[in-house]
Amino acid sequence: MFDILEADIVIFQETKIQRKDLRDDMVLVPGWDCFFSLPKHKKGYSGVVIYTRQSVCSPIRAEEGITGILCPPNSSTSFSGLPNDQQIGGYPTAAQASKALDSSCLATDFAALDSEGRCVIVEFPAFVLLGVYSPANRDETRDDFRLGFLNLLDARVRNLVAMGKRVFLTGDLNVSKDELDTANAESTMRKSNMNAVEYFSTPARQLFNHLLEDGKVFGDKDAGREQPVLWDICRGFHPTRRGMFTCWEQKVNARPANFGARIDYVLCSLDMKAWFSDSNIQEGLMGSDHCPVYAVMKDTVFLDGEDTNSLDVMNPEGMFHKGQRLREHTIKDMLPLSGKLIPEFDRRQNIRDMFKRKPSLSSEQSRGDPVMLQAGLPLQSQNSMVGLPSVPSPERTSGLIQTNIPNTSATNKRALGEIAMHQTSKRTRPGIKAVLIPGHEKAQQSLVDFLTPKDTWTASSSTPFLSGAQFCQNSSTAECTVSSTLSPETHQAGAALPGGTMYLEPVQGSCKTKPGAMHDPIESKESWSKLFTKPVAPRCEGHGEPCISLKVTKSGMNSGRYFWICPRPIGPNGTKEKGTQWRCQTFIWCSDWNTAII
């Protein structure tokens, strides 16, 4: 995975896993350290993880959450309550928290806000890195939570900058900055009857633009947010580029026509603008509804009035000097939040490391390419692409079902054709067993078998025992009777039936064929197949291709109904088109589609 991305720091959002879902190849990645923030309660929801390449960079502190209310592993002291030399700092003050809660009417506390696994913060000597997955604008029920999160994130970033620390903010922020960053800005304003000022003044967008140097803010800026503190790195390298989107709607297959939005960012403090040599998106990397966005850090950065090798400020003091490695990364350099110190993985080794050990790298070998920060690749549907195992989630991720099969020994296995007697309310004689006639040992296997008449049998000693082949000469009979009695002669002559074994045999004259009772199994199978087989899809009017079926999820009179539409991707305009290569105007309710007409 990391060889494909060619990065030294990788941030994933929307991992949709819990701690019990972690596996060796997620945590014990050779040469990499990892820091997780996982949802505490909701299964298959949210989640952020930061991976750092140990040969290039090693953080000196790590925290989970943006408020500082959470506690480090195996500790009852919150991050904000740790000694100053052990905390990252910049935690929202009581006044900032009160303002954030008042502005969003957020009826929750810090612990609830940080319980969804939306932020991991790691600190290097050079800067503080925040990997964030901001709440999405799904419906009005989450607006308060979303605005509360963004307000506290804004407070944390500004407080860190005020402390003199440089900040690198990255992740899925779920907000587009201006018209260039979304394909449906005009249609949104038109449908909502909004002008440009009202569009940019929506709470989340206005708050986000307050942070950015080139953010559009109409009217007076909010108190305490008069000055921008972050620079949009990717937009800075491509100031006028259109269609630079990082997310596309999967339900309408909008990616082929590039009808999307830019909601994944790499942002840095204003004094770090000269630290980066390149920044872009990787729209060709498929497998998710998002694509990665990256920034490349220069080998040498200007820091404290002099040029400094980036390796010196991306590792703890004493590990590098002027780009030369002085010591190797050891277990003592691991932070409490490191995934490798989770009890399930502590002091364990990846199986690949057991068979090979790489020699220590020289400074040139360990340096490799410039440090690359990469973000915006959520682990939803692209897990097979990047090499991580598929993760269970409620909507885009499903759980595994394991069937427990009892372990039977050879001594417990029944002989071929032998079956156990069904227990009934009537007591049976001890020591009597039933042996199934050969050729009739198969039990019910399907619903069709259940509805197909079965031959019935009578157990009696009035006639000699017939083999299965002899009796099956009249297999077309539709009615027989069953008896489970033994004649006195048979019961007394125990030598004839050793062990009290009862043989099932036909009664003479008991099998009869009823007129009109013949059953055609082929016809029955076809009838049930038609009942449970999916209907044939109609073909779209514009291209003659089989339509796809979707479900109405919005509330209203049609909620829950299914409909057919053209299978092609939606066009660049975001609307259905006529006479083009994009999605045509075909729309058919599934309830109105009659397959008999084809």
Coordinates of C-alpha atoms in Angstrom, one line a residue:
M1 CA 0.0 0.0 0.0
F2 CA 2.6 2.5 1.1
D3 CA 4.9 1.7 -1.8
I4 CA 2.0 2.7 -4.1
L5 CA 1.4 6.0 -2.3
E6 CA 5.1 6.8 -2.1
A7 CA 4.6 8.8 1.0
D8 CA 6.3 9.0 4.4
I9 CA 3.2 10.2 6.4
V10 CA -0.2 8.8 5.4
I11 CA -3.5 9.8 7.0
F12 CA -6.7 7.8 6.5
Q13 CA -10.2 9.0 7.4
E14 CA -13.4 7.1 7.7
T15 CA -11.7 3.8 8.6
K16 CA -15.1 2.4 9.9
I17 CA -13.5 -0.1 12.3
Q18 CA -13.5 -0.6 16.0
R19 CA -10.6 -1.8 18.1
K20 CA -11.8 -5.5 17.9
D21 CA -11.5 -5.2 14.1
L22 CA -7.8 -4.4 14.1
R23 CA -5.6 -6.9 12.5
D24 CA -1.8 -7.6 12.3
D25 CA -1.4 -6.1 8.8
M26 CA -3.2 -2.9 9.9
V27 CA -1.0 -2.4 13.0
L28 CA 2.2 -4.4 12.6
V29 CA 3.3 -2.8 9.3
P30 CA 7.1 -3.3 9.0
G31 CA 9.0 0.0 9.2
W32 CA 5.8 2.0 10.1
D33 CA 4.2 3.3 13.3
C34 CA 0.5 4.0 13.5
F35 CA -1.9 6.1 15.7
F36 CA -5.6 5.3 15.7
S37 CA -8.7 7.2 16.8
L38 CA -11.6 4.8 16.7
P39 CA -15.3 5.3 17.5
K40 CA -16.1 4.4 21.1
H41 CA -19.7 3.4 20.6
K42 CA -20.9 3.4 17.0
K43 CA -19.9 0.3 15.0
G44 CA -18.5 0.8 11.5
Y45 CA -18.5 4.5 11.8
S46 CA -15.9 7.3 11.3
G47 CA -12.3 6.6 12.4
V48 CA -8.9 8.2 11.7
V49 CA -5.4 6.7 11.6
I50 CA -2.0 8.3 10.9
Y51 CA 0.9 6.1 9.7
T52 CA 4.5 7.4 9.9
R53 CA 7.6 5.9 8.3
Q54 CA 10.1 5.3 11.1
S55 CA 13.1 5.6 8.9
V56 CA 12.2 9.2 8.0
C57 CA 10.0 10.7 10.7
S58 CA 9.2 10.0 14.3
P59 CA 6.7 12.1 16.3
I60 CA 7.5 13.2 19.8
R61 CA 3.9 13.4 21.1
A62 CA 0.5 12.0 20.0
E63 CA -3.1 12.6 21.2
E64 CA -6.6 11.6 20.3
G65 CA -9.4 14.1 19.9
I66 CA -9.4 17.9 19.5
T67 CA -10.6 18.9 23.0
G68 CA -8.0 17.1 25.2
I69 CA -10.7 15.5 27.3
L70 CA -9.7 11.9 26.4
C71 CA -7.1 10.0 28.3
P72 CA -3.9 8.3 27.0
P73 CA -4.0 4.5 27.1
N74 CA -3.7 3.0 30.6
S75 CA -4.1 6.4 32.2
S76 CA -7.0 8.2 34.0
T77 CA -5.4 11.6 33.4
S78 CA -6.7 13.5 30.3
F79 CA -4.3 14.8 27.7
S80 CA -5.1 18.3 28.8
G81 CA -4.2 17.3 32.4
L82 CA -0.8 16.0 31.7
P83 CA 2.4 18.0 32.6
N84 CA 3.2 20.7 30.1
D85 CA 6.2 18.8 28.7
Q86 CA 4.0 15.8 27.9
Q87 CA 1.0 17.6 26.3
I88 CA 0.7 19.1 22.8
G89 CA -1.3 22.1 24.2
G90 CA -3.7 24.5 22.5
Y91 CA -6.8 23.0 24.1
P92 CA -10.0 25.0 23.7
T93 CA -10.5 27.3 26.7
A94 CA -13.8 27.5 28.7
A95 CA -14.7 30.8 26.9
Q96 CA -14.0 29.2 23.5
A97 CA -16.0 26.1 24.4
S98 CA -18.9 28.2 25.6
K99 CA -18.9 30.2 22.4
A100 CA -18.8 27.1 20.3
L101 CA -21.7 25.5 22.2
D102 CA -23.7 28.7 22.1
S103 CA -23.2 29.3 18.4
S104 CA -24.2 25.7 17.5
C105 CA -26.7 25.0 20.3
L106 CA -24.7 21.8 20.8
A107 CA -26.4 19.8 23.6
T108 CA -23.4 17.5 24.3
D109 CA -20.1 17.6 26.1
F110 CA -16.5 17.3 25.0
A111 CA -16.3 13.5 25.7
A112 CA -19.3 12.9 23.4
L113 CA -17.8 15.1 20.7
D114 CA -14.5 13.2 20.7
S115 CA -16.0 9.8 21.1
E116 CA -16.6 9.3 17.4
G117 CA -13.0 8.9 16.4
R118 CA -12.6 12.0 14.3
C119 CA -9.1 13.4 15.1
V120 CA -5.6 12.2 15.7
I121 CA -2.9 14.8 16.5
V122 CA 0.8 14.0 16.4
E123 CA 3.6 16.5 17.1
F124 CA 7.0 16.7 15.4
P125 CA 9.7 19.2 16.3
A126 CA 8.8 21.0 13.1
F127 CA 5.0 21.2 13.4
V128 CA 1.8 19.7 14.9
L129 CA -0.1 17.5 12.5
L130 CA -3.8 17.2 12.8
G131 CA -5.6 14.3 10.9
V132 CA -9.3 15.1 10.8
Y133 CA -12.5 13.6 9.6
S134 CA -15.1 16.3 10.0
P135 CA -18.8 15.5 10.3
A136 CA -20.7 15.6 6.9
N137 CA -23.7 17.7 6.1
R138 CA -26.1 14.8 5.9
D139 CA -29.3 16.2 7.5
E140 CA -30.4 18.8 9.9
T141 CA -30.2 16.5 12.9
R142 CA -26.4 16.7 12.8
D143 CA -26.0 20.4 12.1
D144 CA -25.4 21.3 15.7
F145 CA -22.8 18.5 16.2
R146 CA -21.0 19.5 13.0
L147 CA -20.8 23.2 13.8
G148 CA -19.7 22.4 17.3
F149 CA -16.8 20.3 16.0
L150 CA -15.7 22.9 13.5
N151 CA -15.8 25.7 16.1
L152 CA -13.6 23.7 18.5
L153 CA -11.3 22.7 15.7
D154 CA -10.9 26.3 14.8
A155 CA -10.1 27.2 18.4
R156 CA -7.5 24.4 18.7
V157 CA -5.7 25.4 15.6
R158 CA -5.6 29.1 16.5
N159 CA -4.5 28.3 20.0
L160 CA -1.6 26.2 18.7
V161 CA -0.5 29.0 16.4
A162 CA -0.7 31.5 19.2
M163 CA 1.6 29.3 21.2
G164 CA 4.2 29.7 18.5
K165 CA 3.7 26.2 17.1
R166 CA 3.4 25.5 13.4
V167 CA 0.3 23.6 12.3
F168 CA -0.4 21.2 9.4
L169 CA -4.1 20.4 9.1
T170 CA -5.2 17.7 6.7
G171 CA -8.1 15.3 6.1
D172 CA -11.7 15.1 4.9
L173 CA -13.2 18.4 6.2
N174 CA -16.5 17.9 4.3
V175 CA -16.8 21.5 3.2
S176 CA -16.0 23.1 -0.1
K177 CA -14.2 26.5 0.0
D178 CA -15.5 28.4 -3.1
E179 CA -17.0 27.9 -6.6
L180 CA -13.9 26.3 -8.0
D181 CA -14.2 23.5 -5.4
T182 CA -17.6 22.1 -6.3
A183 CA -19.3 21.3 -9.6
N184 CA -22.8 22.1 -8.4
A185 CA -22.3 25.5 -6.8
E186 CA -24.5 27.2 -9.4
S187 CA -27.3 24.6 -9.2
T188 CA -27.2 24.7 -5.4
M189 CA -27.6 28.4 -5.3
R190 CA -30.4 28.2 -7.9
K191 CA -32.3 25.5 -6.2
S192 CA -32.0 27.1 -2.8
N193 CA -32.7 30.6 -4.2
M194 CA -29.4 31.9 -2.8
N195 CA -27.0 34.5 -4.2
A196 CA -23.2 34.3 -3.9
V197 CA -23.0 36.2 -0.6
E198 CA -25.6 33.9 1.0
Y199 CA -23.8 30.8 -0.4
F200 CA -20.5 31.8 1.1
S201 CA -22.1 32.9 4.4
T202 CA -23.4 29.4 5.3
P203 CA -22.1 28.7 8.8
A204 CA -19.7 25.9 8.0
R205 CA -18.2 27.5 4.8
Q206 CA -17.9 30.9 6.5
L207 CA -16.2 29.4 9.5
F208 CA -13.8 27.4 7.3
N209 CA -12.9 30.5 5.2
H210 CA -12.1 32.4 8.3
L211 CA -9.2 30.0 8.8
L212 CA -7.7 30.4 5.3
E213 CA -5.5 33.1 3.9
D214 CA -7.5 33.4 0.7
G215 CA -10.9 32.5 2.1
K216 CA -13.9 34.5 1.0
V217 CA -15.6 36.1 4.0
F218 CA -18.4 38.7 3.3
G219 CA -19.1 41.3 5.9
D220 CA -17.3 41.7 9.2
K221 CA -15.2 38.8 10.5
D222 CA -16.0 37.1 13.7
A223 CA -14.4 38.3 16.9
G224 CA -11.2 36.4 17.5
R225 CA -11.0 35.3 13.9
E226 CA -9.9 38.5 12.3
Q227 CA -6.7 37.0 11.0
P228 CA -6.3 33.9 8.8
V229 CA -3.8 31.3 10.1
L230 CA -3.6 28.6 7.5
W231 CA -2.7 28.3 3.8
D232 CA -4.3 26.0 1.3
I233 CA -1.3 24.3 -0.1
C234 CA -2.9 22.4 -3.0
R235 CA -4.8 25.5 -4.2
G236 CA -1.7 27.5 -3.8
F237 CA 0.1 25.4 -6.4
H238 CA -3.0 25.4 -8.7
P239 CA -4.8 28.7 -8.1
T240 CA -7.0 28.7 -11.1
R241 CA -7.4 25.0 -11.9
R242 CA -11.0 23.8 -12.4
G243 CA -12.3 20.4 -11.7
M244 CA -9.7 19.6 -9.0
F245 CA -12.1 17.5 -7.1
T246 CA -11.4 14.9 -4.5
C247 CA -14.8 13.3 -3.8
W248 CA -17.6 12.1 -6.1
E249 CA -21.1 10.8 -5.4
Q250 CA -21.1 7.0 -5.9
K251 CA -24.8 6.5 -6.1
V252 CA -25.0 8.5 -9.4
N253 CA -21.6 7.3 -10.7
A254 CA -20.4 10.9 -10.9
R255 CA -16.6 10.2 -11.1
P256 CA -16.2 9.4 -14.8
A257 CA -17.6 12.8 -15.8
N258 CA -15.8 14.5 -12.8
F259 CA -18.9 15.9 -11.3
G260 CA -17.6 16.2 -7.7
A261 CA -16.2 18.5 -5.0
R262 CA -13.0 19.3 -3.3
I263 CA -13.5 18.6 0.4
D264 CA -10.1 17.0 1.2
Y265 CA -7.3 19.4 2.1
V266 CA -3.7 19.8 3.0
L267 CA -3.3 23.1 5.0
C268 CA -0.3 24.6 6.8
S269 CA 0.6 27.6 8.9
L270 CA 1.4 30.8 7.0
D271 CA 5.1 30.6 8.0
M272 CA 5.4 27.2 6.3
K273 CA 4.4 28.3 2.8
A274 CA 8.0 28.0 1.5
W275 CA 8.5 24.5 2.9
F276 CA 6.7 22.6 0.1
S277 CA 7.9 21.9 -3.4
D278 CA 4.7 20.3 -4.8
S279 CA 1.1 19.5 -4.0
N280 CA -1.7 17.9 -6.0
I281 CA -4.4 15.3 -6.0
Q282 CA -4.2 11.7 -7.3
E283 CA -7.5 11.5 -9.1
G284 CA -6.4 8.4 -11.1
L285 CA -6.0 6.3 -7.9
M286 CA -9.3 4.4 -8.0
G287 CA -11.1 2.3 -5.4
S288 CA -13.0 4.9 -3.3
D289 CA -15.4 7.8 -3.6
H290 CA -12.4 10.0 -2.5
C291 CA -8.9 10.4 -4.0
P292 CA -5.7 11.2 -2.2
V293 CA -4.3 14.7 -1.9
Y294 CA -0.7 15.2 -1.1
A295 CA 2.0 17.8 -0.3
V296 CA 5.8 17.2 -0.8
M297 CA 8.1 18.8 1.8
K298 CA 11.5 20.1 0.7
D299 CA 14.7 18.4 1.9
T300 CA 15.8 21.7 3.5
V301 CA 13.5 24.1 5.2
F302 CA 14.1 27.6 6.5
L303 CA 13.7 27.5 10.3
D304 CA 14.8 29.8 13.0
G305 CA 16.8 32.0 10.6
E306 CA 18.8 29.2 9.0
D307 CA 18.4 26.4 6.5
T308 CA 17.7 23.1 8.3
N309 CA 17.6 19.6 7.0
S310 CA 14.0 18.3 7.3
L311 CA 15.1 15.1 8.9
D312 CA 16.5 17.0 11.9
V313 CA 13.1 18.6 12.6
M314 CA 10.9 15.5 11.8
N315 CA 12.5 13.3 14.5
P316 CA 13.3 13.5 18.2
E317 CA 16.4 15.4 19.2
G318 CA 19.6 13.4 18.8
M319 CA 18.3 11.0 16.2
F320 CA 19.5 13.1 13.2
H321 CA 22.1 15.8 12.8
K322 CA 22.4 17.7 9.5
G323 CA 20.6 14.9 7.8
Q324 CA 22.9 12.2 9.2
R325 CA 21.4 9.4 11.4
L326 CA 23.0 9.2 14.8
R327 CA 20.8 6.4 16.2
E328 CA 18.1 4.0 15.2
H329 CA 14.5 4.1 16.1
T330 CA 13.9 1.9 19.1
I331 CA 10.9 0.8 21.2
K332 CA 11.8 3.6 23.7
D333 CA 10.8 6.1 21.0
M334 CA 7.3 4.7 20.8
L335 CA 4.5 6.9 22.2
P336 CA 1.7 5.6 24.4
L337 CA -0.9 6.1 21.7
S338 CA 1.1 3.9 19.2
G339 CA -1.0 1.1 17.8
K340 CA 1.9 -1.3 18.3
L341 CA 1.5 -0.8 22.1
I342 CA -2.1 -2.0 22.1
P343 CA -2.1 -5.0 24.3
E344 CA -3.3 -7.3 21.5
F345 CA -0.2 -6.4 19.4
D346 CA 2.4 -5.3 22.0
R347 CA 5.7 -7.1 21.6
R348 CA 4.5 -9.0 18.7
Q349 CA 6.2 -9.2 15.3
N350 CA 4.9 -9.3 11.8
I351 CA 5.5 -12.8 10.3
R352 CA 7.5 -11.3 7.5
D353 CA 10.0 -9.8 9.9
M354 CA 10.7 -13.3 11.3
F355 CA 12.3 -14.4 8.0
K356 CA 14.2 -11.3 7.0
R357 CA 15.9 -8.5 8.7
K358 CA 16.9 -5.4 6.8
P359 CA 20.3 -3.8 7.6
S360 CA 20.5 -0.4 9.0
L361 CA 20.1 2.3 6.3
S362 CA 22.7 4.9 5.6
S363 CA 21.7 8.5 5.6
E364 CA 21.2 8.5 1.9
Q365 CA 19.2 5.3 1.9
S366 CA 17.1 6.3 4.8
R367 CA 16.4 9.7 3.3
G368 CA 15.0 8.5 -0.1
D369 CA 12.5 10.9 -1.6
P370 CA 11.4 14.1 0.0
V371 CA 8.9 13.8 2.9
M372 CA 5.5 13.5 1.4
L373 CA 2.3 14.0 3.5
Q374 CA -0.7 12.2 2.0
A375 CA -4.3 12.3 3.1
G376 CA -7.9 12.0 1.9
L377 CA -8.0 8.3 1.1
P378 CA -10.9 7.0 3.3
L379 CA -10.9 3.2 4.0
Q380 CA -14.4 2.5 2.6
S381 CA -14.4 0.6 -0.6
Q382 CA -10.7 0.8 -1.6
N383 CA -9.3 -1.6 1.0
S384 CA -8.4 -4.2 -1.6
M385 CA -6.5 -1.6 -3.6
V386 CA -4.3 -0.4 -0.8
G387 CA -3.7 -3.8 0.7
L388 CA -5.6 -3.5 3.9
P389 CA -8.2 -6.3 4.7
S390 CA -11.8 -5.4 4.0
V391 CA -13.4 -3.9 7.1
P392 CA -16.9 -4.5 8.3
S393 CA -19.3 -1.4 8.4
P394 CA -23.0 -1.0 8.5
E395 CA -23.7 0.5 5.2
R396 CA -20.6 0.1 3.0
T397 CA -19.1 -2.6 5.1
S398 CA -20.8 -5.9 6.2
G399 CA -19.9 -8.4 8.8
L400 CA -18.8 -12.0 8.3
I401 CA -20.9 -15.0 9.2
Q402 CA -19.3 -18.1 10.5
T403 CA -21.1 -21.4 10.7
N404 CA -20.0 -23.6 13.6
I405 CA -19.9 -27.3 12.5
P406 CA -19.7 -29.9 15.2
N407 CA -16.6 -32.0 15.2
T408 CA -17.7 -35.6 15.0
S409 CA -15.2 -38.5 15.4
A410 CA -15.2 -41.6 13.3
T411 CA -16.6 -43.7 16.1
N412 CA -19.6 -41.4 16.3
K413 CA -20.4 -41.4 12.6
R414 CA -23.5 -43.3 11.7
A415 CA -23.4 -46.1 9.1
L416 CA -24.5 -45.2 5.6
G417 CA -28.3 -45.2 5.4
E418 CA -28.8 -45.1 9.1
I419 CA -30.9 -42.4 10.6
A420 CA -32.1 -41.6 14.1
M421 CA -35.8 -42.0 15.0
H422 CA -37.7 -38.8 15.4
Q423 CA -38.8 -38.3 19.0
T424 CA -42.6 -38.2 19.4
S425 CA -44.9 -37.9 22.4
K426 CA -45.4 -41.7 22.2
R427 CA -42.7 -43.7 23.9
T428 CA -41.0 -46.3 21.6
R429 CA -39.5 -49.6 22.5
P430 CA -35.8 -49.4 23.6
G431 CA -33.3 -50.9 21.3
I432 CA -35.2 -50.4 18.1
K433 CA -33.5 -48.6 15.3
A434 CA -34.6 -47.5 11.8
V435 CA -32.6 -48.2 8.7
L436 CA -33.4 -46.1 5.6
I437 CA -34.0 -48.0 2.4
P438 CA -31.0 -47.4 0.1
G439 CA -31.7 -44.7 -2.5
H440 CA -34.0 -42.7 -0.2
E441 CA -31.5 -41.4 2.4
K442 CA -31.5 -37.8 1.2
A443 CA -33.4 -35.4 3.4
Q444 CA -35.2 -32.3 2.4
Q445 CA -32.8 -29.8 0.7
S446 CA -34.9 -27.0 -0.7
L447 CA -38.4 -25.5 -0.7
V448 CA -39.1 -27.3 -3.9
D449 CA -38.3 -30.7 -2.2
F450 CA -40.7 -29.7 0.6
L451 CA -43.6 -29.2 -1.8
T452 CA -42.8 -32.4 -3.9
P453 CA -44.8 -35.4 -2.7
K454 CA -42.7 -38.1 -1.1
D455 CA -43.2 -41.9 -1.1
T456 CA -44.3 -43.2 2.3
W457 CA -43.5 -46.6 3.7
T458 CA -44.9 -49.2 6.0
A459 CA -42.8 -51.3 8.4
S460 CA -44.3 -54.8 8.6
S461 CA -43.2 -58.4 8.8
S462 CA -46.1 -59.7 6.8
T463 CA -44.0 -59.9 3.6
P464 CA -40.3 -60.6 3.0
F465 CA -37.9 -57.7 3.0
L466 CA -37.4 -56.1 -0.4
S467 CA -34.3 -54.2 -1.4
G468 CA -34.4 -50.6 -2.4
A469 CA -33.9 -51.5 -6.1
Q470 CA -36.8 -54.0 -6.0
F471 CA -39.2 -51.6 -4.3
C472 CA -38.3 -48.6 -6.4
Q473 CA -39.9 -50.3 -9.4
N474 CA -43.1 -48.6 -8.4
S475 CA -41.4 -45.3 -7.6
S476 CA -44.1 -43.3 -9.5
T477 CA -46.7 -44.0 -6.8
A478 CA -48.1 -41.0 -5.1
E479 CA -49.4 -42.5 -1.9
C480 CA -48.2 -45.0 0.6
T481 CA -48.7 -45.6 4.3
V482 CA -46.2 -45.8 7.2
S483 CA -46.3 -48.3 10.0
S484 CA -43.6 -48.7 12.7
T485 CA -44.8 -52.0 14.2
L486 CA -43.0 -55.4 14.4
S487 CA -44.9 -58.7 14.2
P488 CA -44.6 -61.0 17.2
E489 CA -42.8 -63.6 15.1
T490 CA -40.1 -61.1 14.1
H491 CA -39.8 -59.7 17.6
Q492 CA -39.3 -63.2 19.0
A493 CA -36.8 -64.4 16.5
G494 CA -34.1 -62.0 17.6
A495 CA -31.5 -63.8 15.5
A496 CA -33.3 -62.7 12.3
L497 CA -33.0 -59.0 13.2
P498 CA -29.9 -58.7 15.4
G499 CA -29.8 -55.7 17.7
G500 CA -33.6 -55.1 17.4
T501 CA -33.1 -53.5 14.0
M502 CA -36.3 -52.7 12.3
Y503 CA -36.4 -52.7 8.5
L504 CA -38.8 -50.5 6.6
E505 CA -40.6 -52.4 3.8
P506 CA -43.7 -51.8 1.7
V507 CA -47.1 -53.3 2.5
Q508 CA -48.6 -55.3 -0.3
G509 CA -51.3 -53.4 -2.1
S510 CA -50.7 -50.3 0.0
C511 CA -49.2 -48.2 -2.8
K512 CA -51.7 -46.7 -5.1
T513 CA -51.7 -44.0 -7.8
K514 CA -54.4 -41.4 -7.4
P515 CA -55.9 -40.1 -10.7
G516 CA -54.7 -36.6 -11.3
A517 CA -52.2 -36.7 -8.5
M518 CA -49.1 -36.8 -10.8
H519 CA -46.6 -34.0 -10.0
D520 CA -44.2 -32.5 -12.6
P521 CA -41.0 -31.5 -10.8
I522 CA -39.7 -29.5 -13.8
E523 CA -42.8 -27.4 -13.9
S524 CA -42.7 -26.9 -10.1
K525 CA -39.0 -25.8 -10.3
E526 CA -39.8 -23.3 -13.0
S527 CA -42.6 -21.8 -11.1
W528 CA -40.6 -21.2 -8.0
S529 CA -37.6 -20.0 -10.0
K530 CA -39.8 -17.3 -11.6
L531 CA -41.1 -16.3 -8.2
F532 CA -37.7 -15.7 -6.6
T533 CA -35.7 -14.6 -9.7
K534 CA -35.0 -10.9 -10.1
P535 CA -37.1 -9.3 -12.8
V536 CA -35.5 -8.6 -16.2
A537 CA -34.3 -5.0 -16.2
P538 CA -35.8 -2.6 -18.8
R539 CA -33.5 -1.0 -21.3
C540 CA -32.9 2.8 -21.2
E541 CA -34.4 4.9 -24.0
G542 CA -31.2 6.7 -24.9
H543 CA -28.7 3.9 -25.3
G544 CA -30.7 0.6 -25.2
E545 CA -28.6 -0.6 -22.2
P546 CA -30.1 -2.5 -19.2
C547 CA -31.1 -0.1 -16.5
I548 CA -30.0 -0.2 -12.8
S549 CA -32.4 -0.2 -9.9
L550 CA -32.1 2.3 -7.0
K551 CA -34.1 3.1 -3.9
V552 CA -35.6 6.3 -2.8
T553 CA -34.0 7.2 0.6
K554 CA -35.4 10.7 1.0
S555 CA -38.4 11.2 3.3
G556 CA -41.8 11.6 1.5
M557 CA -44.6 9.7 -0.1
N558 CA -42.2 7.7 -2.3
S559 CA -39.7 6.8 0.4
G560 CA -38.6 3.2 0.1
R561 CA -39.8 2.8 -3.5
Y562 CA -37.4 1.3 -6.1
F563 CA -37.0 2.7 -9.6
W564 CA -35.0 2.0 -12.9
I565 CA -32.7 4.6 -14.4
C566 CA -30.0 4.6 -17.1
P567 CA -26.8 2.8 -16.0
R568 CA -24.4 5.4 -17.5
P569 CA -22.6 8.0 -15.3
I570 CA -24.2 11.4 -14.8
G571 CA -22.8 14.1 -17.1
P572 CA -20.5 17.0 -16.3
N573 CA -23.5 19.3 -15.7
G574 CA -24.9 17.0 -13.0
T575 CA -28.2 16.5 -14.9
K576 CA -29.6 13.8 -17.2
E577 CA -29.0 14.5 -20.9
K578 CA -30.6 13.5 -24.2
G579 CA -28.6 12.3 -27.2
T580 CA -25.2 12.3 -25.4
Q581 CA -22.9 9.6 -24.0
W582 CA -24.0 10.4 -20.4
R583 CA -27.0 9.3 -18.4
C584 CA -30.3 9.7 -20.4
Q585 CA -33.7 10.7 -19.0
T586 CA -35.1 7.1 -18.5
F587 CA -37.0 6.7 -15.3
I588 CA -39.4 3.8 -14.5
W589 CA -40.9 2.8 -11.2
C590 CA -40.1 -0.8 -10.5
S591 CA -43.7 -1.3 -9.5
D592 CA -44.8 -0.1 -13.0
W593 CA -42.4 -2.3 -14.9
N594 CA -44.1 -5.5 -16.2
T595 CA -41.5 -8.1 -17.5
A596 CA -44.3 -9.8 -19.5
I597 CA -44.0 -7.0 -22.1
I598 CA -40.5 -7.9 -23.2

